[in-house]
Amino acid sequence: MERAVILIDILKKYFDRLPIRAENRRIINLPNAITLLRIGILPVLFLILLEPGEAMSLAISILFILAALTDLLDGYVARRYNIVTRMGKLLDPIADKIIMSAALVLLIPVGRAPAWVVALMVMRDFAVDGLRSMAAAEGHVIEASQLGKYKTFCQIIAVSALIIHYPIYGIDPGSIGTMFLYVALALSLW
């Protein structure tokens, strides 16, 4: 853990030297760079999603989980070092929706997620984000509910398991992923 804190301090010092500023804060600070990295690995993640190999699908699933975990990391770093920016507040939820929506949509053509479930989840997420944006324009903040956080957790488990399309030690991740996908759908529509 100590090494991670040292690494974060080193990276923060690097990003503090960047000249780009807005609102007396850097646009490209460490948390925003982490968020941009999360978006940047998306094409790599999904270009190899169609790879049928067992080892590759396991690697993609792990990469997806790591991408999801960077969402926690960028928020932690922003709050810990008091470098929260409007750009970060805007970019982070957009990155979350792009990654999750793209993952769900790309599971459809390979037969691992029903199109109607994905359509409902994606439309609901964008509708909620649209309402949040309208509220924000009026000066109101609608924070994510605990139910929404459970939904996101279920989506991450679902996508991670659905990417792996072969049994591991007699366990079928596809069935587990499908179950979590339906739980996430129920939480989305609750």
mmCIF file with all atom_site columns, C-alpha atoms in Angstrom:
data_model
loop_
_atom_site.group_PDB
_atom_site.id
_atom_site.type_symbol
_atom_site.label_atom_id
_atom_site.label_alt_id
_atom_site.label_comp_id
_atom_site.label_asym_id
_atom_site.label_entity_id
_atom_site.label_seq_id
_atom_site.pdbx_PDB_ins_code
_atom_site.Cartn_x
_atom_site.Cartn_y
_atom_site.Cartn_z
_atom_site.occupancy
_atom_site.B_iso_or_equiv
_atom_site.pdbx_formal_charge
_atom_site.auth_seq_id
_atom_site.auth_comp_id
_atom_site.auth_asym_id
_atom_site.auth_atom_id
_atom_site.pdbx_PDB_model_num
ATOM 1   C CA . MET A 1 1   ? 0.000   0.000   0.000   1.00 0.00 ? 1   MET A CA 1
ATOM 2   C CA . GLU A 1 2   ? 2.868   2.350   0.803   1.00 0.00 ? 2   GLU A CA 1
ATOM 3   C CA . ARG A 1 3   ? 4.284   1.882   -2.701  1.00 0.00 ? 3   ARG A CA 1
ATOM 4   C CA . ALA A 1 4   ? 0.926   2.772   -4.215  1.00 0.00 ? 4   ALA A CA 1
ATOM 5   C CA . VAL A 1 5   ? 0.811   6.022   -2.215  1.00 0.00 ? 5   VAL A CA 1
ATOM 6   C CA . ILE A 1 6   ? 4.372   6.863   -3.310  1.00 0.00 ? 6   ILE A CA 1
ATOM 7   C CA . LEU A 1 7   ? 3.454   6.161   -6.947  1.00 0.00 ? 7   LEU A CA 1
ATOM 8   C CA . ILE A 1 8   ? 0.359   8.360   -6.680  1.00 0.00 ? 8   ILE A CA 1
ATOM 9   C CA . ASP A 1 9   ? 2.478   11.174  -5.158  1.00 0.00 ? 9   ASP A CA 1
ATOM 10  C CA . ILE A 1 10  ? 5.006   10.922  -8.013  1.00 0.00 ? 10  ILE A CA 1
ATOM 11  C CA . LEU A 1 11  ? 2.270   10.949  -10.659 1.00 0.00 ? 11  LEU A CA 1
ATOM 12  C CA . LYS A 1 12  ? 0.515   13.874  -8.959  1.00 0.00 ? 12  LYS A CA 1
ATOM 13  C CA . LYS A 1 13  ? 3.757   15.899  -9.017  1.00 0.00 ? 13  LYS A CA 1
ATOM 14  C CA . TYR A 1 14  ? 4.138   15.149  -12.735 1.00 0.00 ? 14  TYR A CA 1
ATOM 15  C CA . PHE A 1 15  ? 0.594   16.261  -13.550 1.00 0.00 ? 15  PHE A CA 1
ATOM 16  C CA . ASP A 1 16  ? 0.978   19.366  -11.347 1.00 0.00 ? 16  ASP A CA 1
ATOM 17  C CA . ARG A 1 17  ? 3.660   20.599  -13.760 1.00 0.00 ? 17  ARG A CA 1
ATOM 18  C CA . LEU A 1 18  ? 1.330   20.509  -16.773 1.00 0.00 ? 18  LEU A CA 1
ATOM 19  C CA . PRO A 1 19  ? 0.484   24.043  -17.918 1.00 0.00 ? 19  PRO A CA 1
ATOM 20  C CA . ILE A 1 20  ? -3.193  23.570  -18.844 1.00 0.00 ? 20  ILE A CA 1
ATOM 21  C CA . ARG A 1 21  ? -5.503  25.293  -16.362 1.00 0.00 ? 21  ARG A CA 1
ATOM 22  C CA . ALA A 1 22  ? -9.184  26.025  -15.889 1.00 0.00 ? 22  ALA A CA 1
ATOM 23  C CA . GLU A 1 23  ? -10.895 27.508  -12.834 1.00 0.00 ? 23  GLU A CA 1
ATOM 24  C CA . ASN A 1 24  ? -7.406  27.854  -11.289 1.00 0.00 ? 24  ASN A CA 1
ATOM 25  C CA . ARG A 1 25  ? -7.121  24.060  -11.411 1.00 0.00 ? 25  ARG A CA 1
ATOM 26  C CA . ARG A 1 26  ? -5.485  21.805  -13.914 1.00 0.00 ? 26  ARG A CA 1
ATOM 27  C CA . ILE A 1 27  ? -7.760  20.149  -16.464 1.00 0.00 ? 27  ILE A CA 1
ATOM 28  C CA . ILE A 1 28  ? -5.314  17.300  -16.937 1.00 0.00 ? 28  ILE A CA 1
ATOM 29  C CA . ASN A 1 29  ? -4.629  16.250  -13.386 1.00 0.00 ? 29  ASN A CA 1
ATOM 30  C CA . LEU A 1 30  ? -3.993  12.708  -12.192 1.00 0.00 ? 30  LEU A CA 1
ATOM 31  C CA . PRO A 1 31  ? -7.643  11.705  -11.596 1.00 0.00 ? 31  PRO A CA 1
ATOM 32  C CA . ASN A 1 32  ? -8.681  13.055  -15.011 1.00 0.00 ? 32  ASN A CA 1
ATOM 33  C CA . ALA A 1 33  ? -5.743  11.259  -16.627 1.00 0.00 ? 33  ALA A CA 1
ATOM 34  C CA . ILE A 1 34  ? -6.888  8.013   -14.982 1.00 0.00 ? 34  ILE A CA 1
ATOM 35  C CA . THR A 1 35  ? -10.397 8.584   -16.336 1.00 0.00 ? 35  THR A CA 1
ATOM 36  C CA . LEU A 1 36  ? -9.028  9.306   -19.819 1.00 0.00 ? 36  LEU A CA 1
ATOM 37  C CA . LEU A 1 37  ? -6.904  6.163   -19.598 1.00 0.00 ? 37  LEU A CA 1
ATOM 38  C CA . ARG A 1 38  ? -10.053 4.207   -18.755 1.00 0.00 ? 38  ARG A CA 1
ATOM 39  C CA . ILE A 1 39  ? -11.691 5.519   -21.911 1.00 0.00 ? 39  ILE A CA 1
ATOM 40  C CA . GLY A 1 40  ? -8.475  4.991   -23.900 1.00 0.00 ? 40  GLY A CA 1
ATOM 41  C CA . ILE A 1 41  ? -8.197  1.290   -23.135 1.00 0.00 ? 41  ILE A CA 1
ATOM 42  C CA . LEU A 1 42  ? -11.758 0.738   -24.308 1.00 0.00 ? 42  LEU A CA 1
ATOM 43  C CA . PRO A 1 43  ? -10.879 0.111   -27.980 1.00 0.00 ? 43  PRO A CA 1
ATOM 44  C CA . VAL A 1 44  ? -8.179  -2.377  -26.999 1.00 0.00 ? 44  VAL A CA 1
ATOM 45  C CA . LEU A 1 45  ? -10.524 -4.121  -24.629 1.00 0.00 ? 45  LEU A CA 1
ATOM 46  C CA . PHE A 1 46  ? -13.249 -4.564  -27.180 1.00 0.00 ? 46  PHE A CA 1
ATOM 47  C CA . LEU A 1 47  ? -11.134 -5.231  -30.249 1.00 0.00 ? 47  LEU A CA 1
ATOM 48  C CA . ILE A 1 48  ? -10.027 -8.419  -28.575 1.00 0.00 ? 48  ILE A CA 1
ATOM 49  C CA . LEU A 1 49  ? -13.470 -9.208  -27.114 1.00 0.00 ? 49  LEU A CA 1
ATOM 50  C CA . LEU A 1 50  ? -14.312 -11.180 -30.216 1.00 0.00 ? 50  LEU A CA 1
ATOM 51  C CA . GLU A 1 51  ? -11.223 -13.350 -29.751 1.00 0.00 ? 51  GLU A CA 1
ATOM 52  C CA . PRO A 1 52  ? -12.576 -16.841 -29.073 1.00 0.00 ? 52  PRO A CA 1
ATOM 53  C CA . GLY A 1 53  ? -9.658  -18.156 -27.006 1.00 0.00 ? 53  GLY A CA 1
ATOM 54  C CA . GLU A 1 54  ? -10.165 -19.058 -23.368 1.00 0.00 ? 54  GLU A CA 1
ATOM 55  C CA . ALA A 1 55  ? -7.027  -17.318 -22.129 1.00 0.00 ? 55  ALA A CA 1
ATOM 56  C CA . MET A 1 56  ? -7.866  -14.174 -24.095 1.00 0.00 ? 56  MET A CA 1
ATOM 57  C CA . SER A 1 57  ? -11.407 -13.974 -22.725 1.00 0.00 ? 57  SER A CA 1
ATOM 58  C CA . LEU A 1 58  ? -10.097 -14.350 -19.175 1.00 0.00 ? 58  LEU A CA 1
ATOM 59  C CA . ALA A 1 59  ? -7.542  -11.585 -19.832 1.00 0.00 ? 59  ALA A CA 1
ATOM 60  C CA . ILE A 1 60  ? -10.248 -9.326  -21.271 1.00 0.00 ? 60  ILE A CA 1
ATOM 61  C CA . SER A 1 61  ? -12.464 -9.955  -18.250 1.00 0.00 ? 61  SER A CA 1
ATOM 62  C CA . ILE A 1 62  ? -9.632  -9.048  -15.884 1.00 0.00 ? 62  ILE A CA 1
ATOM 63  C CA . LEU A 1 63  ? -8.867  -5.920  -17.943 1.00 0.00 ? 63  LEU A CA 1
ATOM 64  C CA . PHE A 1 64  ? -12.539 -4.920  -17.770 1.00 0.00 ? 64  PHE A CA 1
ATOM 65  C CA . ILE A 1 65  ? -12.528 -5.351  -13.981 1.00 0.00 ? 65  ILE A CA 1
ATOM 66  C CA . LEU A 1 66  ? -9.358  -3.241  -13.738 1.00 0.00 ? 66  LEU A CA 1
ATOM 67  C CA . ALA A 1 67  ? -10.977 -0.549  -15.897 1.00 0.00 ? 67  ALA A CA 1
ATOM 68  C CA . ALA A 1 68  ? -13.980 -0.588  -13.563 1.00 0.00 ? 68  ALA A CA 1
ATOM 69  C CA . LEU A 1 69  ? -11.701 -0.325  -10.519 1.00 0.00 ? 69  LEU A CA 1
ATOM 70  C CA . THR A 1 70  ? -9.981  2.758   -11.951 1.00 0.00 ? 70  THR A CA 1
ATOM 71  C CA . ASP A 1 71  ? -13.329 4.476   -11.430 1.00 0.00 ? 71  ASP A CA 1
ATOM 72  C CA . LEU A 1 72  ? -12.790 4.059   -7.695  1.00 0.00 ? 72  LEU A CA 1
ATOM 73  C CA . LEU A 1 73  ? -9.144  5.085   -7.969  1.00 0.00 ? 73  LEU A CA 1
ATOM 74  C CA . ASP A 1 74  ? -9.690  8.380   -9.799  1.00 0.00 ? 74  ASP A CA 1
ATOM 75  C CA . GLY A 1 75  ? -12.372 9.442   -7.312  1.00 0.00 ? 75  GLY A CA 1
ATOM 76  C CA . TYR A 1 76  ? -10.183 8.497   -4.358  1.00 0.00 ? 76  TYR A CA 1
ATOM 77  C CA . VAL A 1 77  ? -7.170  10.401  -5.709  1.00 0.00 ? 77  VAL A CA 1
ATOM 78  C CA . ALA A 1 78  ? -9.286  13.473  -6.524  1.00 0.00 ? 78  ALA A CA 1
ATOM 79  C CA . ARG A 1 79  ? -10.750 13.616  -3.022  1.00 0.00 ? 79  ARG A CA 1
ATOM 80  C CA . ARG A 1 80  ? -7.556  12.603  -1.197  1.00 0.00 ? 80  ARG A CA 1
ATOM 81  C CA . TYR A 1 81  ? -5.441  15.292  -2.849  1.00 0.00 ? 81  TYR A CA 1
ATOM 82  C CA . ASN A 1 82  ? -8.246  17.856  -3.143  1.00 0.00 ? 82  ASN A CA 1
ATOM 83  C CA . ILE A 1 83  ? -7.991  18.035  -6.926  1.00 0.00 ? 83  ILE A CA 1
ATOM 84  C CA . VAL A 1 84  ? -11.663 17.606  -7.778  1.00 0.00 ? 84  VAL A CA 1
ATOM 85  C CA . THR A 1 85  ? -12.495 19.560  -10.954 1.00 0.00 ? 85  THR A CA 1
ATOM 86  C CA . ARG A 1 86  ? -15.639 20.267  -12.949 1.00 0.00 ? 86  ARG A CA 1
ATOM 87  C CA . MET A 1 87  ? -13.980 18.435  -15.815 1.00 0.00 ? 87  MET A CA 1
ATOM 88  C CA . GLY A 1 88  ? -13.560 15.361  -13.620 1.00 0.00 ? 88  GLY A CA 1
ATOM 89  C CA . LYS A 1 89  ? -17.127 15.561  -12.327 1.00 0.00 ? 89  LYS A CA 1
ATOM 90  C CA . LEU A 1 90  ? -18.329 15.665  -15.934 1.00 0.00 ? 90  LEU A CA 1
ATOM 91  C CA . LEU A 1 91  ? -15.873 13.192  -17.445 1.00 0.00 ? 91  LEU A CA 1
ATOM 92  C CA . ASP A 1 92  ? -16.078 10.428  -14.821 1.00 0.00 ? 92  ASP A CA 1
ATOM 93  C CA . PRO A 1 93  ? -19.773 9.520   -15.218 1.00 0.00 ? 93  PRO A CA 1
ATOM 94  C CA . ILE A 1 94  ? -19.468 9.846   -18.999 1.00 0.00 ? 94  ILE A CA 1
ATOM 95  C CA . ALA A 1 95  ? -16.555 7.412   -18.974 1.00 0.00 ? 95  ALA A CA 1
ATOM 96  C CA . ASP A 1 96  ? -18.581 5.029   -16.807 1.00 0.00 ? 96  ASP A CA 1
ATOM 97  C CA . LYS A 1 97  ? -21.530 5.082   -19.213 1.00 0.00 ? 97  LYS A CA 1
ATOM 98  C CA . ILE A 1 98  ? -19.346 4.750   -22.313 1.00 0.00 ? 98  ILE A CA 1
ATOM 99  C CA . ILE A 1 99  ? -17.487 1.746   -20.942 1.00 0.00 ? 99  ILE A CA 1
ATOM 100 C CA . MET A 1 100 ? -20.527 -0.070  -19.568 1.00 0.00 ? 100 MET A CA 1
ATOM 101 C CA . SER A 1 101 ? -22.755 0.676   -22.552 1.00 0.00 ? 101 SER A CA 1
ATOM 102 C CA . ALA A 1 102 ? -20.077 -0.353  -25.042 1.00 0.00 ? 102 ALA A CA 1
ATOM 103 C CA . ALA A 1 103 ? -19.377 -3.558  -23.121 1.00 0.00 ? 103 ALA A CA 1
ATOM 104 C CA . LEU A 1 104 ? -23.043 -4.501  -22.968 1.00 0.00 ? 104 LEU A CA 1
ATOM 105 C CA . VAL A 1 105 ? -23.678 -3.675  -26.631 1.00 0.00 ? 105 VAL A CA 1
ATOM 106 C CA . LEU A 1 106 ? -20.632 -5.642  -27.778 1.00 0.00 ? 106 LEU A CA 1
ATOM 107 C CA . LEU A 1 107 ? -21.848 -8.715  -25.910 1.00 0.00 ? 107 LEU A CA 1
ATOM 108 C CA . ILE A 1 108 ? -24.986 -8.823  -28.093 1.00 0.00 ? 108 ILE A CA 1
ATOM 109 C CA . PRO A 1 109 ? -23.457 -9.926  -31.441 1.00 0.00 ? 109 PRO A CA 1
ATOM 110 C CA . VAL A 1 110 ? -21.454 -12.695 -29.779 1.00 0.00 ? 110 VAL A CA 1
ATOM 111 C CA . GLY A 1 111 ? -24.671 -14.025 -28.224 1.00 0.00 ? 111 GLY A CA 1
ATOM 112 C CA . ARG A 1 112 ? -23.794 -13.394 -24.599 1.00 0.00 ? 112 ARG A CA 1
ATOM 113 C CA . ALA A 1 113 ? -26.404 -10.747 -23.736 1.00 0.00 ? 113 ALA A CA 1
ATOM 114 C CA . PRO A 1 114 ? -30.018 -10.348 -24.904 1.00 0.00 ? 114 PRO A CA 1
ATOM 115 C CA . ALA A 1 115 ? -30.478 -7.200  -26.989 1.00 0.00 ? 115 ALA A CA 1
ATOM 116 C CA . TRP A 1 116 ? -33.702 -6.193  -25.227 1.00 0.00 ? 116 TRP A CA 1
ATOM 117 C CA . VAL A 1 117 ? -32.034 -6.257  -21.795 1.00 0.00 ? 117 VAL A CA 1
ATOM 118 C CA . VAL A 1 118 ? -29.101 -4.201  -23.049 1.00 0.00 ? 118 VAL A CA 1
ATOM 119 C CA . ALA A 1 119 ? -31.427 -1.728  -24.797 1.00 0.00 ? 119 ALA A CA 1
ATOM 120 C CA . LEU A 1 120 ? -33.464 -1.171  -21.625 1.00 0.00 ? 120 LEU A CA 1
ATOM 121 C CA . MET A 1 121 ? -30.365 -0.714  -19.464 1.00 0.00 ? 121 MET A CA 1
ATOM 122 C CA . VAL A 1 122 ? -28.598 1.640   -21.863 1.00 0.00 ? 122 VAL A CA 1
ATOM 123 C CA . MET A 1 123 ? -31.707 3.740   -22.535 1.00 0.00 ? 123 MET A CA 1
ATOM 124 C CA . ARG A 1 124 ? -32.438 4.003   -18.806 1.00 0.00 ? 124 ARG A CA 1
ATOM 125 C CA . ASP A 1 125 ? -28.870 5.042   -17.999 1.00 0.00 ? 125 ASP A CA 1
ATOM 126 C CA . PHE A 1 126 ? -28.815 7.743   -20.673 1.00 0.00 ? 126 PHE A CA 1
ATOM 127 C CA . ALA A 1 127 ? -32.274 8.995   -19.641 1.00 0.00 ? 127 ALA A CA 1
ATOM 128 C CA . VAL A 1 128 ? -31.167 9.270   -16.004 1.00 0.00 ? 128 VAL A CA 1
ATOM 129 C CA . ASP A 1 129 ? -27.961 11.027  -17.050 1.00 0.00 ? 129 ASP A CA 1
ATOM 130 C CA . GLY A 1 130 ? -29.985 13.418  -19.191 1.00 0.00 ? 130 GLY A CA 1
ATOM 131 C CA . LEU A 1 131 ? -32.211 14.253  -16.225 1.00 0.00 ? 131 LEU A CA 1
ATOM 132 C CA . ARG A 1 132 ? -29.151 14.716  -14.022 1.00 0.00 ? 132 ARG A CA 1
ATOM 133 C CA . SER A 1 133 ? -27.662 17.102  -16.591 1.00 0.00 ? 133 SER A CA 1
ATOM 134 C CA . MET A 1 134 ? -30.881 19.114  -16.750 1.00 0.00 ? 134 MET A CA 1
ATOM 135 C CA . ALA A 1 135 ? -31.000 19.296  -12.950 1.00 0.00 ? 135 ALA A CA 1
ATOM 136 C CA . ALA A 1 136 ? -27.332 20.325  -12.836 1.00 0.00 ? 136 ALA A CA 1
ATOM 137 C CA . ALA A 1 137 ? -28.033 23.121  -15.313 1.00 0.00 ? 137 ALA A CA 1
ATOM 138 C CA . GLU A 1 138 ? -30.607 24.407  -12.818 1.00 0.00 ? 138 GLU A CA 1
ATOM 139 C CA . GLY A 1 139 ? -28.112 24.159  -9.952  1.00 0.00 ? 139 GLY A CA 1
ATOM 140 C CA . HIS A 1 140 ? -29.425 20.912  -8.452  1.00 0.00 ? 140 HIS A CA 1
ATOM 141 C CA . VAL A 1 141 ? -27.279 17.861  -7.865  1.00 0.00 ? 141 VAL A CA 1
ATOM 142 C CA . ILE A 1 142 ? -28.855 14.412  -8.085  1.00 0.00 ? 142 ILE A CA 1
ATOM 143 C CA . GLU A 1 143 ? -26.384 11.987  -6.611  1.00 0.00 ? 143 GLU A CA 1
ATOM 144 C CA . ALA A 1 144 ? -26.307 8.289   -7.358  1.00 0.00 ? 144 ALA A CA 1
ATOM 145 C CA . SER A 1 145 ? -28.454 6.268   -4.982  1.00 0.00 ? 145 SER A CA 1
ATOM 146 C CA . GLN A 1 146 ? -27.283 3.192   -3.125  1.00 0.00 ? 146 GLN A CA 1
ATOM 147 C CA . LEU A 1 147 ? -29.531 1.155   -5.427  1.00 0.00 ? 147 LEU A CA 1
ATOM 148 C CA . GLY A 1 148 ? -27.712 2.645   -8.418  1.00 0.00 ? 148 GLY A CA 1
ATOM 149 C CA . LYS A 1 149 ? -24.392 1.608   -6.920  1.00 0.00 ? 149 LYS A CA 1
ATOM 150 C CA . TYR A 1 150 ? -25.669 -1.949  -6.467  1.00 0.00 ? 150 TYR A CA 1
ATOM 151 C CA . LYS A 1 151 ? -26.835 -1.899  -10.093 1.00 0.00 ? 151 LYS A CA 1
ATOM 152 C CA . THR A 1 152 ? -23.395 -0.843  -11.279 1.00 0.00 ? 152 THR A CA 1
ATOM 153 C CA . PHE A 1 153 ? -21.757 -3.564  -9.179  1.00 0.00 ? 153 PHE A CA 1
ATOM 154 C CA . CYS A 1 154 ? -24.099 -6.171  -10.697 1.00 0.00 ? 154 CYS A CA 1
ATOM 155 C CA . GLN A 1 155 ? -23.353 -4.861  -14.202 1.00 0.00 ? 155 GLN A CA 1
ATOM 156 C CA . ILE A 1 156 ? -19.602 -5.154  -13.624 1.00 0.00 ? 156 ILE A CA 1
ATOM 157 C CA . ILE A 1 157 ? -19.983 -8.734  -12.374 1.00 0.00 ? 157 ILE A CA 1
ATOM 158 C CA . ALA A 1 158 ? -22.346 -9.550  -15.267 1.00 0.00 ? 158 ALA A CA 1
ATOM 159 C CA . VAL A 1 159 ? -20.098 -8.174  -18.002 1.00 0.00 ? 159 VAL A CA 1
ATOM 160 C CA . SER A 1 160 ? -16.971 -9.695  -16.479 1.00 0.00 ? 160 SER A CA 1
ATOM 161 C CA . ALA A 1 161 ? -18.601 -13.125 -16.295 1.00 0.00 ? 161 ALA A CA 1
ATOM 162 C CA . LEU A 1 162 ? -20.249 -12.884 -19.732 1.00 0.00 ? 162 LEU A CA 1
ATOM 163 C CA . ILE A 1 163 ? -16.917 -12.073 -21.375 1.00 0.00 ? 163 ILE A CA 1
ATOM 164 C CA . ILE A 1 164 ? -15.662 -15.448 -20.152 1.00 0.00 ? 164 ILE A CA 1
ATOM 165 C CA . HIS A 1 165 ? -17.642 -17.893 -22.237 1.00 0.00 ? 165 HIS A CA 1
ATOM 166 C CA . TYR A 1 166 ? -16.301 -21.247 -21.066 1.00 0.00 ? 166 TYR A CA 1
ATOM 167 C CA . PRO A 1 167 ? -16.572 -23.227 -17.813 1.00 0.00 ? 167 PRO A CA 1
ATOM 168 C CA . ILE A 1 168 ? -13.885 -22.750 -15.180 1.00 0.00 ? 168 ILE A CA 1
ATOM 169 C CA . TYR A 1 169 ? -13.508 -25.627 -12.724 1.00 0.00 ? 169 TYR A CA 1
ATOM 170 C CA . GLY A 1 170 ? -17.048 -26.729 -13.510 1.00 0.00 ? 170 GLY A CA 1
ATOM 171 C CA . ILE A 1 171 ? -18.532 -23.269 -12.945 1.00 0.00 ? 171 ILE A CA 1
ATOM 172 C CA . ASP A 1 172 ? -20.333 -21.609 -15.852 1.00 0.00 ? 172 ASP A CA 1
ATOM 173 C CA . PRO A 1 173 ? -19.540 -17.875 -15.744 1.00 0.00 ? 173 PRO A CA 1
ATOM 174 C CA . GLY A 1 174 ? -22.104 -17.271 -18.491 1.00 0.00 ? 174 GLY A CA 1
ATOM 175 C CA . SER A 1 175 ? -24.961 -18.387 -16.230 1.00 0.00 ? 175 SER A CA 1
ATOM 176 C CA . ILE A 1 176 ? -23.623 -16.282 -13.375 1.00 0.00 ? 176 ILE A CA 1
ATOM 177 C CA . GLY A 1 177 ? -23.251 -13.309 -15.716 1.00 0.00 ? 177 GLY A CA 1
ATOM 178 C CA . THR A 1 178 ? -26.781 -13.725 -17.041 1.00 0.00 ? 178 THR A CA 1
ATOM 179 C CA . MET A 1 179 ? -28.177 -13.876 -13.498 1.00 0.00 ? 179 MET A CA 1
ATOM 180 C CA . PHE A 1 180 ? -26.327 -10.685 -12.501 1.00 0.00 ? 180 PHE A CA 1
ATOM 181 C CA . LEU A 1 181 ? -27.444 -9.023  -15.750 1.00 0.00 ? 181 LEU A CA 1
ATOM 182 C CA . TYR A 1 182 ? -31.096 -9.639  -14.873 1.00 0.00 ? 182 TYR A CA 1
ATOM 183 C CA . VAL A 1 183 ? -30.534 -8.465  -11.293 1.00 0.00 ? 183 VAL A CA 1
ATOM 184 C CA . ALA A 1 184 ? -28.932 -5.280  -12.693 1.00 0.00 ? 184 ALA A CA 1
ATOM 185 C CA . LEU A 1 185 ? -31.914 -4.842  -15.020 1.00 0.00 ? 185 LEU A CA 1
ATOM 186 C CA . ALA A 1 186 ? -34.336 -5.200  -12.106 1.00 0.00 ? 186 ALA A CA 1
ATOM 187 C CA . LEU A 1 187 ? -32.347 -2.649  -10.092 1.00 0.00 ? 187 LEU A CA 1
ATOM 188 C CA . SER A 1 188 ? -32.292 -0.323  -13.129 1.00 0.00 ? 188 SER A CA 1
ATOM 189 C CA . LEU A 1 189 ? -36.060 -0.369  -13.461 1.00 0.00 ? 189 LEU A CA 1
ATOM 190 C CA . TRP A 1 190 ? -36.853 -0.280  -9.725  1.00 0.00 ? 190 TRP A CA 1
#
